[in-house]
Every structure is written in structure tokens, then in C-alpha cells.
PDB file of C-alpha atoms (C1' of nucleotides) in Angstrom:
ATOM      1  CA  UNK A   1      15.858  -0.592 -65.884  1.00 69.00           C
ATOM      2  CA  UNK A   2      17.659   2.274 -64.028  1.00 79.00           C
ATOM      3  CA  UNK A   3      21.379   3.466 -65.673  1.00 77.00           C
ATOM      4  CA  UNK A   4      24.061   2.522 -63.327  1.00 91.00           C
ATOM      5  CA  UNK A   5      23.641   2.064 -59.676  1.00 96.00           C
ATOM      6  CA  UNK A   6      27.345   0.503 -59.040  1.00 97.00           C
ATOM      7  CA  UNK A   7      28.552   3.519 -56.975  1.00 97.00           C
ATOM      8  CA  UNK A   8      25.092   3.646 -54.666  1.00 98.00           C
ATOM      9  CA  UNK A   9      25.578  -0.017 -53.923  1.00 98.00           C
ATOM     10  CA  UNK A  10      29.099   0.476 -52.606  1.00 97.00           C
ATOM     11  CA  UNK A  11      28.423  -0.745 -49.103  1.00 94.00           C
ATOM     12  CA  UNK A  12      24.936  -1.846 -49.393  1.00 98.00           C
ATOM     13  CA  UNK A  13      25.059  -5.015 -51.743  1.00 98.00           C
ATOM     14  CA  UNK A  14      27.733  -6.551 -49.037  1.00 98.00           C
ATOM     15  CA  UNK A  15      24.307  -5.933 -46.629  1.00 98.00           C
ATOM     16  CA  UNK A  16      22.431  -7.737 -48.890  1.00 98.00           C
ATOM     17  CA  UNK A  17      24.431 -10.564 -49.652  1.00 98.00           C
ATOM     18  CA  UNK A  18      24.666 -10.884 -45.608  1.00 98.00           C
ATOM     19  CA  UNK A  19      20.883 -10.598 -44.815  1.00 98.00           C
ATOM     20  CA  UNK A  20      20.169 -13.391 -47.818  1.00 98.00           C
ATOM     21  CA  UNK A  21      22.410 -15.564 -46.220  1.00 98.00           C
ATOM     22  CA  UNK A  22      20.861 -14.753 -42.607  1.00 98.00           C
ATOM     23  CA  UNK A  23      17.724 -16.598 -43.876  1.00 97.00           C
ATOM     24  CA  UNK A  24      19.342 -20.092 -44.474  1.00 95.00           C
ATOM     25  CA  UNK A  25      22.179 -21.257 -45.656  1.00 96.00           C
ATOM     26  CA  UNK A  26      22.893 -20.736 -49.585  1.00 98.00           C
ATOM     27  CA  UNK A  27      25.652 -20.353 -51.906  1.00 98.00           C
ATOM     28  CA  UNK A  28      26.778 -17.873 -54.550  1.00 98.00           C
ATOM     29  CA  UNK A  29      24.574 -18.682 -57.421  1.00 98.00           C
ATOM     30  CA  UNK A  30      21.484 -18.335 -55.437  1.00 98.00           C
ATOM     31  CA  UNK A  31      22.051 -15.547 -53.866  1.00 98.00           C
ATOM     32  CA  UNK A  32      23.255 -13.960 -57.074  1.00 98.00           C
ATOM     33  CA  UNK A  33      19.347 -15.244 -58.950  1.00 97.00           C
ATOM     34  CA  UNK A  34      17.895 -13.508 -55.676  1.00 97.00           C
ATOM     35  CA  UNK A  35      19.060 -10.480 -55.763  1.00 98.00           C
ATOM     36  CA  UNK A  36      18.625 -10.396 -59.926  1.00 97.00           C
ATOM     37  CA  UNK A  37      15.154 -11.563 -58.560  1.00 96.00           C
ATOM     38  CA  UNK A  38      14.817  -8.094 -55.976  1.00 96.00           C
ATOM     39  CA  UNK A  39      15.612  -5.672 -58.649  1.00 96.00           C
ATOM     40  CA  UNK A  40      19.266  -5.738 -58.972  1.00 97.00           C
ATOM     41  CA  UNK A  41      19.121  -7.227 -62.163  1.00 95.00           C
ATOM     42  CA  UNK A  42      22.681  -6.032 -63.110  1.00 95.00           C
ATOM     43  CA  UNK A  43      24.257  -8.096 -60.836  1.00 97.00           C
ATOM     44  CA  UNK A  44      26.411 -10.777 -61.853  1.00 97.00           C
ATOM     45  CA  UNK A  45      28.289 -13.805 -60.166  1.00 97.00           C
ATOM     46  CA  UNK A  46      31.703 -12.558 -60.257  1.00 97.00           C
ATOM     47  CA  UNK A  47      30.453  -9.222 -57.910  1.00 98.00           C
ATOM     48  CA  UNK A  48      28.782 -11.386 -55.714  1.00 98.00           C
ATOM     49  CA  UNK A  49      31.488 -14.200 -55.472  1.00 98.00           C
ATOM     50  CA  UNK A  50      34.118 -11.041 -54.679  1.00 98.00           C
ATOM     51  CA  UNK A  51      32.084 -10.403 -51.829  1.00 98.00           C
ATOM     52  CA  UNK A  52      31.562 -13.916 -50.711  1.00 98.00           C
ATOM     53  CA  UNK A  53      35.432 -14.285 -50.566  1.00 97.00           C
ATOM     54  CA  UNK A  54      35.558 -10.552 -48.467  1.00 97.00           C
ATOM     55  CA  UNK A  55      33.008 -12.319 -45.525  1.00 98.00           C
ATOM     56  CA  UNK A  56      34.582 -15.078 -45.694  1.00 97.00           C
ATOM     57  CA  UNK A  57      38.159 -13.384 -45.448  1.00 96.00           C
ATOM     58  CA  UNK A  58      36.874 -11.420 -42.461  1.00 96.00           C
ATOM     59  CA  UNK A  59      35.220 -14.372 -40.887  1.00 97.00           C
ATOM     60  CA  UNK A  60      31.926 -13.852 -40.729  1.00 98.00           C
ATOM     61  CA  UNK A  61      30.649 -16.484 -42.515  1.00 98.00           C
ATOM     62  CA  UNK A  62      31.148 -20.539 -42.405  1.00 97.00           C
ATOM     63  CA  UNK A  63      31.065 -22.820 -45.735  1.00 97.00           C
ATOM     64  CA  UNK A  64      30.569 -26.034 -46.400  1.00 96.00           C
ATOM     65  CA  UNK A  65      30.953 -27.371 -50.078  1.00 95.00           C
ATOM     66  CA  UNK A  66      27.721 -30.359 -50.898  1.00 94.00           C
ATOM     67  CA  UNK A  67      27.754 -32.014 -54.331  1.00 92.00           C
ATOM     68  CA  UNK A  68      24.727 -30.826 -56.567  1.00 90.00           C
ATOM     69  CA  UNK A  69      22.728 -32.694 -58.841  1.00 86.00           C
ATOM     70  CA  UNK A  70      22.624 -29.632 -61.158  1.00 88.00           C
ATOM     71  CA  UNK A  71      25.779 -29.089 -61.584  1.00 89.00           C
ATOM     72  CA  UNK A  72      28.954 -28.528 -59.928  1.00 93.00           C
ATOM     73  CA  UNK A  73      29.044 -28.840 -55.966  1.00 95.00           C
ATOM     74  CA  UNK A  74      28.318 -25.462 -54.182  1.00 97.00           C
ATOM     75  CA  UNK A  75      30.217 -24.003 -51.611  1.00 97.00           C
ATOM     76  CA  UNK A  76      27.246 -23.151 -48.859  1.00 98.00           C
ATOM     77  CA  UNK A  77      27.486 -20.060 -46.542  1.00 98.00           C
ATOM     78  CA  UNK A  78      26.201 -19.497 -43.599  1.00 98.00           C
ATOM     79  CA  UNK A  79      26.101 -16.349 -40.787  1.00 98.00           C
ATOM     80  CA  UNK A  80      28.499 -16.518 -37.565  1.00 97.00           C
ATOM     81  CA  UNK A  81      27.967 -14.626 -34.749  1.00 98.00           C
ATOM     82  CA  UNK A  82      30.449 -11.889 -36.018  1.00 97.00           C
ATOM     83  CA  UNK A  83      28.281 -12.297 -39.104  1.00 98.00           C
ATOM     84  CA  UNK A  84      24.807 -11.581 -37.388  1.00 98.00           C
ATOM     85  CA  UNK A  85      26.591  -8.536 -35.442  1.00 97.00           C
ATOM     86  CA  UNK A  86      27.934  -6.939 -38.950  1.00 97.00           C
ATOM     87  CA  UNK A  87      24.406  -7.506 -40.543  1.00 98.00           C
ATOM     88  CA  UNK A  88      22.916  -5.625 -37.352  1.00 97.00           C
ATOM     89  CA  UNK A  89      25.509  -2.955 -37.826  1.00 97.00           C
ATOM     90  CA  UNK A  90      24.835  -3.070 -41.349  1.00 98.00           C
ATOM     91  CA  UNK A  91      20.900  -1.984 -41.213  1.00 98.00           C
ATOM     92  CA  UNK A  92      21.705   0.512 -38.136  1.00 97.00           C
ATOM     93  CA  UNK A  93      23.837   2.580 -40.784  1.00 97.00           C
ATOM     94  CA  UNK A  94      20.935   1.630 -43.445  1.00 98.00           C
ATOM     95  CA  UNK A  95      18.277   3.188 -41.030  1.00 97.00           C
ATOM     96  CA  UNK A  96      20.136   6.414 -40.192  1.00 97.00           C
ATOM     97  CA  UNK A  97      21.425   7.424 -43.701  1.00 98.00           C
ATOM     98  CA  UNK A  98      17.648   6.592 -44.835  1.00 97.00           C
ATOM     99  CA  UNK A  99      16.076   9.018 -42.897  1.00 97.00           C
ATOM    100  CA  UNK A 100      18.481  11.488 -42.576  1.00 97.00           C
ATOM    101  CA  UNK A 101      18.388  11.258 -46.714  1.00 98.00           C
ATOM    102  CA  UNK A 102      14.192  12.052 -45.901  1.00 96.00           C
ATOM    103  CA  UNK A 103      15.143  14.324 -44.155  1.00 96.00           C
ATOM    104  CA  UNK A 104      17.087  16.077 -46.372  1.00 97.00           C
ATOM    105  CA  UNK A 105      14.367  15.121 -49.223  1.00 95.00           C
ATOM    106  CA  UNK A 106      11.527  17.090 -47.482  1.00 90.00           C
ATOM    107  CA  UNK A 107      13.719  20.374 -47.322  1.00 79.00           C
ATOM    108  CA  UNK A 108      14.266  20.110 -43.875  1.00 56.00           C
TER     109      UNK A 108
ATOM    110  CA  UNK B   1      27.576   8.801 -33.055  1.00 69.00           C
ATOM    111  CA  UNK B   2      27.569   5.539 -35.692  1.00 79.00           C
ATOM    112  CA  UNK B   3      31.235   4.212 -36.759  1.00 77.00           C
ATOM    113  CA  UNK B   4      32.516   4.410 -40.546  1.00 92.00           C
ATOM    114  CA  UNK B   5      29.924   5.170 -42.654  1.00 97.00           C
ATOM    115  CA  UNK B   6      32.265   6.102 -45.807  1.00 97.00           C
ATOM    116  CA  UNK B   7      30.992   3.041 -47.859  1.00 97.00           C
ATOM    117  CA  UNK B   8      27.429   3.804 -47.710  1.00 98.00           C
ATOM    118  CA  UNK B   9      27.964   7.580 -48.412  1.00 98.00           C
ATOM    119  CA  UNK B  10      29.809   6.520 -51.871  1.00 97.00           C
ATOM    120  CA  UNK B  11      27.429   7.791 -54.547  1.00 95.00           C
ATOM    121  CA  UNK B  12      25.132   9.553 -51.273  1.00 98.00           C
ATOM    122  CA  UNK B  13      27.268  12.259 -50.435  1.00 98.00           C
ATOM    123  CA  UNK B  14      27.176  13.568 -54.257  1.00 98.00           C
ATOM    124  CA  UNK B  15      23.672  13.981 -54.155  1.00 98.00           C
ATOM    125  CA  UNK B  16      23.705  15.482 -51.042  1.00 98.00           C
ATOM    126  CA  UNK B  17      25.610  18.210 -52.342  1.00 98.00           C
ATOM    127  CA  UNK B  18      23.500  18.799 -55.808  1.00 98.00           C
ATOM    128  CA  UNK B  19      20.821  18.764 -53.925  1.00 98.00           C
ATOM    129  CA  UNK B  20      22.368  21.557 -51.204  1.00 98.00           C
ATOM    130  CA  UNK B  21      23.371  23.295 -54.440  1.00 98.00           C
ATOM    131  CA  UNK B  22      20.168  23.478 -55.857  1.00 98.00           C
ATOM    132  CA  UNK B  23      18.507  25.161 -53.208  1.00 97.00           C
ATOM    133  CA  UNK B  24      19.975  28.826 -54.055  1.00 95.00           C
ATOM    134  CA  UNK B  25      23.914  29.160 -54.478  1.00 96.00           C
ATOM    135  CA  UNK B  26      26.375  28.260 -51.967  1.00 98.00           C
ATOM    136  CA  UNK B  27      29.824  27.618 -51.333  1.00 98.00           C
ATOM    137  CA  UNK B  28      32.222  24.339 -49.570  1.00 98.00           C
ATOM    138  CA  UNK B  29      32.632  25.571 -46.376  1.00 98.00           C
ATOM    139  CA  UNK B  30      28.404  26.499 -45.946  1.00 98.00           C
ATOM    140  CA  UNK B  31      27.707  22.978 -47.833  1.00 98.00           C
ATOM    141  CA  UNK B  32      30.077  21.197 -45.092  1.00 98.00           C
ATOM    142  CA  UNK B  33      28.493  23.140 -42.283  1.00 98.00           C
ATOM    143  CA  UNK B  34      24.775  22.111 -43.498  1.00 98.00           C
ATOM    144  CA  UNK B  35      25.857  18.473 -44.089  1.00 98.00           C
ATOM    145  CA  UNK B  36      27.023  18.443 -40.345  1.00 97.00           C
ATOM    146  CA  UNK B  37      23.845  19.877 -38.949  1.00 97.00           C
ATOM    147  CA  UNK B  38      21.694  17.133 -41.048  1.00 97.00           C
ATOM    148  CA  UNK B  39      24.002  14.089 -39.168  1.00 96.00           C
ATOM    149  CA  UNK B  40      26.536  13.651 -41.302  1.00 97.00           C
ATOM    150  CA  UNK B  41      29.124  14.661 -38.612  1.00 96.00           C
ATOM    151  CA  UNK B  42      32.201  13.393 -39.485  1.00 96.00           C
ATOM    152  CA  UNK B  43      32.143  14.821 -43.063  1.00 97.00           C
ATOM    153  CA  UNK B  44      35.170  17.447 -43.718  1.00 97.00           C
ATOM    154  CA  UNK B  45      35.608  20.518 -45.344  1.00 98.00           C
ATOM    155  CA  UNK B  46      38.648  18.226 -47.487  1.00 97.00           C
ATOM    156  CA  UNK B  47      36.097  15.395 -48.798  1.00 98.00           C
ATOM    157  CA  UNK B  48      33.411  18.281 -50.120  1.00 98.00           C
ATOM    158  CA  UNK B  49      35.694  19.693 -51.607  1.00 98.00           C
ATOM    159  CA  UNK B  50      36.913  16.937 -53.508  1.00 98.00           C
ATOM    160  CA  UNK B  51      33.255  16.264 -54.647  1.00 98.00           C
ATOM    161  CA  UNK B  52      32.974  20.266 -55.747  1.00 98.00           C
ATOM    162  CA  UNK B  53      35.328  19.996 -57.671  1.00 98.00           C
ATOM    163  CA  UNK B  54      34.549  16.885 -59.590  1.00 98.00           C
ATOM    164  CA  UNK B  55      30.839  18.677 -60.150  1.00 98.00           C
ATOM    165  CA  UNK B  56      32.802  21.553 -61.509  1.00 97.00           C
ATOM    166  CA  UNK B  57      34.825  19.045 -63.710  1.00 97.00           C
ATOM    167  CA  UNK B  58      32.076  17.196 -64.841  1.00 97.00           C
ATOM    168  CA  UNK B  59      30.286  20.755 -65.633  1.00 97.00           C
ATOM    169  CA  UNK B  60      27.615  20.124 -63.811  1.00 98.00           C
ATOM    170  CA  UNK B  61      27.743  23.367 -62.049  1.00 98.00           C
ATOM    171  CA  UNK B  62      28.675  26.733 -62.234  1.00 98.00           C
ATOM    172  CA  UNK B  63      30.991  28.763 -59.645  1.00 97.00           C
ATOM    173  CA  UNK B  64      31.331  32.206 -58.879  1.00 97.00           C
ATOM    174  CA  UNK B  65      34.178  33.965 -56.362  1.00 96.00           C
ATOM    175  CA  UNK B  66      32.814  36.369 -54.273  1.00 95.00           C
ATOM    176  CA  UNK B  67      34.297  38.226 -51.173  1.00 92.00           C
ATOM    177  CA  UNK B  68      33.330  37.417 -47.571  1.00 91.00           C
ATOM    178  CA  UNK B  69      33.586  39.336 -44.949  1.00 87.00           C
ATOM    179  CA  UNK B  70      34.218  36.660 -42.455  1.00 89.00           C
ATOM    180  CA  UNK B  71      37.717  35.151 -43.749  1.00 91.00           C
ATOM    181  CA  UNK B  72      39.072  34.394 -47.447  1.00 94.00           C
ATOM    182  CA  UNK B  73      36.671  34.694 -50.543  1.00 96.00           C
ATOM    183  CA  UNK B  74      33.980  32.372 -51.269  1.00 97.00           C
ATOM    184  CA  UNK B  75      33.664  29.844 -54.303  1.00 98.00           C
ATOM    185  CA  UNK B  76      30.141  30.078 -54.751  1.00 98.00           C
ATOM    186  CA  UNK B  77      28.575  26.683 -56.526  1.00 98.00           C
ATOM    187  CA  UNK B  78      24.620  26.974 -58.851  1.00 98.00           C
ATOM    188  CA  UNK B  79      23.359  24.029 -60.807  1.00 98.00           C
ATOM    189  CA  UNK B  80      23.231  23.946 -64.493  1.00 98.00           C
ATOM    190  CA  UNK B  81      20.481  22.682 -66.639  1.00 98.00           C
ATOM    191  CA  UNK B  82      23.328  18.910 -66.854  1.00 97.00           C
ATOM    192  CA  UNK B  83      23.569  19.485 -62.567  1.00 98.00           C
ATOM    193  CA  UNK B  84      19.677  19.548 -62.485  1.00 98.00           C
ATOM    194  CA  UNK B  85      19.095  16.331 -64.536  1.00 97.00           C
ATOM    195  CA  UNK B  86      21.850  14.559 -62.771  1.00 98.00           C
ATOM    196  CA  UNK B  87      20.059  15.471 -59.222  1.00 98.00           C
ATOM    197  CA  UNK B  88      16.803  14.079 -60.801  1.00 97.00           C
ATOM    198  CA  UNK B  89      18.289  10.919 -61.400  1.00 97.00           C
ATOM    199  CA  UNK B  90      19.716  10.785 -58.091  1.00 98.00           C
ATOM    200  CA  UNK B  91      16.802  10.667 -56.361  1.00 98.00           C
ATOM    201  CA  UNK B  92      15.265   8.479 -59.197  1.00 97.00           C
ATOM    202  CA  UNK B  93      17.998   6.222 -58.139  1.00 97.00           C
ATOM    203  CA  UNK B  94      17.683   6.741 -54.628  1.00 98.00           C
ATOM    204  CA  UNK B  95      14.335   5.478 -54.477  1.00 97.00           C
ATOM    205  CA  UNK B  96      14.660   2.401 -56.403  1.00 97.00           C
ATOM    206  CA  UNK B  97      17.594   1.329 -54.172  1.00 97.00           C
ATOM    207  CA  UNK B  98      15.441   2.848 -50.976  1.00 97.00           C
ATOM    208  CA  UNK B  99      12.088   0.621 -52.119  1.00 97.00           C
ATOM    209  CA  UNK B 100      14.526  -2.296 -53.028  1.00 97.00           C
ATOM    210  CA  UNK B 101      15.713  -2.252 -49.338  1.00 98.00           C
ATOM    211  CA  UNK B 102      12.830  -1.818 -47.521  1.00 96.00           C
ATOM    212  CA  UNK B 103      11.330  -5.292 -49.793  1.00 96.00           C
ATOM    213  CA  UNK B 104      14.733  -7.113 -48.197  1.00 97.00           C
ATOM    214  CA  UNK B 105      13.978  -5.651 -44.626  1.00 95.00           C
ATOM    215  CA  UNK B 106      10.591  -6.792 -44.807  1.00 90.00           C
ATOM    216  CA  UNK B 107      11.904 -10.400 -45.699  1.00 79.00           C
ATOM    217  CA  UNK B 108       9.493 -10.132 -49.560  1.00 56.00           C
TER     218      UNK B 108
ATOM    219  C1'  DT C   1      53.528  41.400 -31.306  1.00 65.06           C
ATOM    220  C1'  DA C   2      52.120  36.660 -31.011  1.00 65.06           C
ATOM    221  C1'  DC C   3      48.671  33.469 -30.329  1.00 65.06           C
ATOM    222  C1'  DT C   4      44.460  31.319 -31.083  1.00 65.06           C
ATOM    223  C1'  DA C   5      40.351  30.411 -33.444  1.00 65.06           C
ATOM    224  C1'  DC C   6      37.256  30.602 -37.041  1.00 65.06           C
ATOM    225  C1'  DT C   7      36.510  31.038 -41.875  1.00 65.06           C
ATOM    226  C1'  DA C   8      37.707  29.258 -46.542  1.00 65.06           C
ATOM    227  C1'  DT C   9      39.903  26.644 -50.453  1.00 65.06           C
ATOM    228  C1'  DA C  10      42.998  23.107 -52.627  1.00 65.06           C
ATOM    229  C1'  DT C  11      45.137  18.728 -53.638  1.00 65.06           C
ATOM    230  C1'  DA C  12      48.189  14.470 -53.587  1.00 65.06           C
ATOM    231  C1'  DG C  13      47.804  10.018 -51.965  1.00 65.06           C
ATOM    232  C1'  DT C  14      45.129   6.000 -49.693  1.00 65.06           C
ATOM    233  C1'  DT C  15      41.494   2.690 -49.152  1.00 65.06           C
ATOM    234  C1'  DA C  16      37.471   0.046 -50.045  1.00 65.06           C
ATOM    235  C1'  DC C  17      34.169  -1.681 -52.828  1.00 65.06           C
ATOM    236  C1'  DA C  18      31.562  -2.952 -57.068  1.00 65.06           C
ATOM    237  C1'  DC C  19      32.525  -4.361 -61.545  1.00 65.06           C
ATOM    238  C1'  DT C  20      34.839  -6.514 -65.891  1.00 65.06           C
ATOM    239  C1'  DG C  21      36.419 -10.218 -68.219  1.00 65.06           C
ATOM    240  C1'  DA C  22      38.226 -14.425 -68.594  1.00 65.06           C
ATOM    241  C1'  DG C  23      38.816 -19.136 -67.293  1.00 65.06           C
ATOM    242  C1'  DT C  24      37.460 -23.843 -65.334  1.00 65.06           C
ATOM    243  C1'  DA C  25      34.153 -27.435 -64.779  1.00 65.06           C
ATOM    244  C1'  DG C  26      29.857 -30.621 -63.982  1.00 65.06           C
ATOM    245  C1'  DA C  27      25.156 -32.077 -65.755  1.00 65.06           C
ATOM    246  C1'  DC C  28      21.995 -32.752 -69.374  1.00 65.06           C
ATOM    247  C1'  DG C  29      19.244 -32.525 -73.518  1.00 65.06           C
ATOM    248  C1'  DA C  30      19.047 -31.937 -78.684  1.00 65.06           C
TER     249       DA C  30
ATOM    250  C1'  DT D   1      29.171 -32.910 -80.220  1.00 65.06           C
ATOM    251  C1'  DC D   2      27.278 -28.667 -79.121  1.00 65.06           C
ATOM    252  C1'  DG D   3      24.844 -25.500 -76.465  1.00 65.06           C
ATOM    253  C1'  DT D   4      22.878 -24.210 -72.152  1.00 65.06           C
ATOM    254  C1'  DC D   5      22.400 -23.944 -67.479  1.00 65.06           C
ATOM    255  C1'  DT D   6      24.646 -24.523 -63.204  1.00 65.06           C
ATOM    256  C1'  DA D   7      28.623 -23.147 -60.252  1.00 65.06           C
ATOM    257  C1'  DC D   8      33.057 -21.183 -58.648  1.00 65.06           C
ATOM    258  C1'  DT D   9      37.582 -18.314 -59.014  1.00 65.06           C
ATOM    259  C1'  DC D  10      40.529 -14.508 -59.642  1.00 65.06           C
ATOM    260  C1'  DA D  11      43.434 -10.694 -61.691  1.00 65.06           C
ATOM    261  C1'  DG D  12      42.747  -6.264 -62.966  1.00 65.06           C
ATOM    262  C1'  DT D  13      39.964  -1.638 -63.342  1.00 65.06           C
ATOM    263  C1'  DG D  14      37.398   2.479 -62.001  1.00 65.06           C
ATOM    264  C1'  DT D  15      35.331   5.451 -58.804  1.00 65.06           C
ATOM    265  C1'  DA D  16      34.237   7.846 -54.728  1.00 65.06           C
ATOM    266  C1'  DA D  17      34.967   9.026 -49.960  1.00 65.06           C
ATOM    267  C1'  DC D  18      38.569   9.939 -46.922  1.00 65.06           C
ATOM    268  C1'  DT D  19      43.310  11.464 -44.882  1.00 65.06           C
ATOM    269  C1'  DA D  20      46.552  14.679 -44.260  1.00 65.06           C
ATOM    270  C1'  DT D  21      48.546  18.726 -45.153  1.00 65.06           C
ATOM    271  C1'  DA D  22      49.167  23.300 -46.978  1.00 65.06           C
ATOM    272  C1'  DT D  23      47.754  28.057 -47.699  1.00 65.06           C
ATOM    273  C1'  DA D  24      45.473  32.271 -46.343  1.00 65.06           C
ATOM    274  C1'  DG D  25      42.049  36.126 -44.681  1.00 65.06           C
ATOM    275  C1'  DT D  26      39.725  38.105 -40.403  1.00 65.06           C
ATOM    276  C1'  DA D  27      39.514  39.187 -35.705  1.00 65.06           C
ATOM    277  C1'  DG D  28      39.830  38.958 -30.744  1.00 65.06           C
ATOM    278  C1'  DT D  29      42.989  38.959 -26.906  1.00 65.06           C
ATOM    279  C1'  DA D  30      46.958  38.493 -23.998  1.00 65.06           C
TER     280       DA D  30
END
DNA sequence: TACTACTATATAGTTACACTGAGTAGACGA
DNA sequence: TCGTCTACTCAGTGTAACTATATAGTAGTA
């Protein structure tokens, strides 16, 4: 749809991945369909699993790898509490760069 | 007032500036000073700079020096027809991510 | 004169993140 | 057997904001 996006999702995709995961557990390939699913259909597995590895690096996500019937088992994330505090962090920043980017839209 | 916003400006901040620019010519230090006043606090005179001159670079502007009579000259900045089209896009692009957000916040 | 502060630009180096591209591997149907 | 979908990993690349520092003009004031 829209050319390249890449540098505009520096910072916000991480937010994504995070508030996906705040709605259940899931795993990489999932959340990777979901956000394809949104409107980021650029988006591919290797992005996502890069930031999968960074949350789970910085501990703020647990996993837990289940066998799949559709393939090869899935390494399952889900939110800790430092997880739940970086997502509320996360749409904080979203909230005040949105409307100071109104702001600045409607030539204040 | 909110910590390290630097990931979430990446891609922002540029369009911030063309769209500063486009409002009637104007030079780093004025473009800092305005950024400041919207919210964006912690944003230097050094990182503007940096994005200037990658406008000027990508000839997406053009620049004037003009004496001031408050300190050294001025590098004044005034989009191009290429500076105008990119600042279109920018806000093209900042409303599909913008929409795209608000459909995750509101848990479509 | 020296200092402090404000105005004004420049740039080399760092960091963080999304992305690219390639590889591995299981399940399943044609 | 081959292709396709599912599923994960990881080394390397590119880009943009940021850090830190340097340079310099103007002007007030101690």
C-alpha cells in the first residue's frame, strides 16, 4: 500500500508486538499474521522474531515452547509485570507524540 | 517530562522539521526553539542540525545565509517542489500509522 | 579586560531499531 | 517427491536520533 514505513515504526512495532501479546499468550508467527492482518502488511517473521528475542533479552516476557499440530512447536510468549509496565510506558509516549504531532498538524 | 523518546521520534522528527520549513523560511536554531515550545523538550540544536543537513543533502530544500543581528549569521532553510512532496507523504504516512494505532488501542 | 550568557552552525562517533537474507525443520496434500 | 504452509533463528545492513565537542558573533556587566 504505502512506500516504506520502516523508519516511522522504529519504536512503535516493539509496542505492538507487546500489546498483541498483552491479549493472550501467542507466539511469533501469529503475531507476525496479526499485524500483516492490521495493516502492516510488510512485515515479515524475521523483524518480528528480532524483537521477540529483544523482550525476551530484557525480560519482559516469559515463553513456553508447546508442540503444534501444524507444524513445528511454537515458542509461546507471554507479558511479565516488567512487560505490562513497558507496554504502559509504551502508549504514554504513543499518546503524547500523537497529539503533540495534532498539534503541530493544525498550525498551532 | 516523559523519559527517552528518541525511538519514536525516528522518522517524526524529519517531518517535524519539513513541516516547520514549510511554513515561511527559517533557520536551525528558530526550528529547535519552535520544536521545544511544541513539547519536544529535550531536542538539541546538534540533532536538528544533523536532520538540516541531510534535507539539504537529499535536496529537498533550499538554504540561504543571511546576517542576524543577534549573534552569527543565519542558514536560512525553504522547501522545494521534492521537500513539498516528501512532507505530503509524511503526513500520508503519518496517518496510516496514526489510524493503524488507534485500531490496536481500541483492541479491533 | 574578563566573564557570562545567548545566539548560531557544524560534525565525528554512538546507539537502537527495523529490515534483509539465508538457513533449519515439521506437517501434509498432490 | 515436491511444493506449500507452518515455525523459529541469526548474522549482517542501513538509517535516524542523539552525544559531545568545537567554533564564533553579540552584548551586558563586573
Amino acid at each position: 500500500m504505502l512506500e516504506n514505513l520502516t523508519e516511522m515504526l522504529k519504536g512503535v512495532l516493539e509496542g505492538c508486538v507487546l500489546e498483541l501479546i498483552s491479549r493472550g499468550e501467542t507466539y511469533g508467527y501469529e503475531i507476525t499474521r496479526r499485524l500483516n492482518a492490521l495493516g502492516f502488511s510488510d512485515v515479515v517473521e524475521g523483524t518480528v522474531y528480532t524483537i521477540l528475542v529483544r523482550l525476551e533479552k530484557n525480560r519482559l516476557v516469559d515463553t513456553e515452547k508447546k508442540p503444534s499440530d501444524m507444524g513445528p512447536p511454537r515458542k509461546f510468549f507471554v507479558l511479565n509485570d516488567a512487560g505490562r509496565e513497558k507496554l504502559r510506558m509504551f502508549w504514554e509516549k504513543w499518546a503524547f507524540i500523537s497529539s503533540k504531532m495534532n498539534e503541530l498538524k493544525e498550525r498551532k
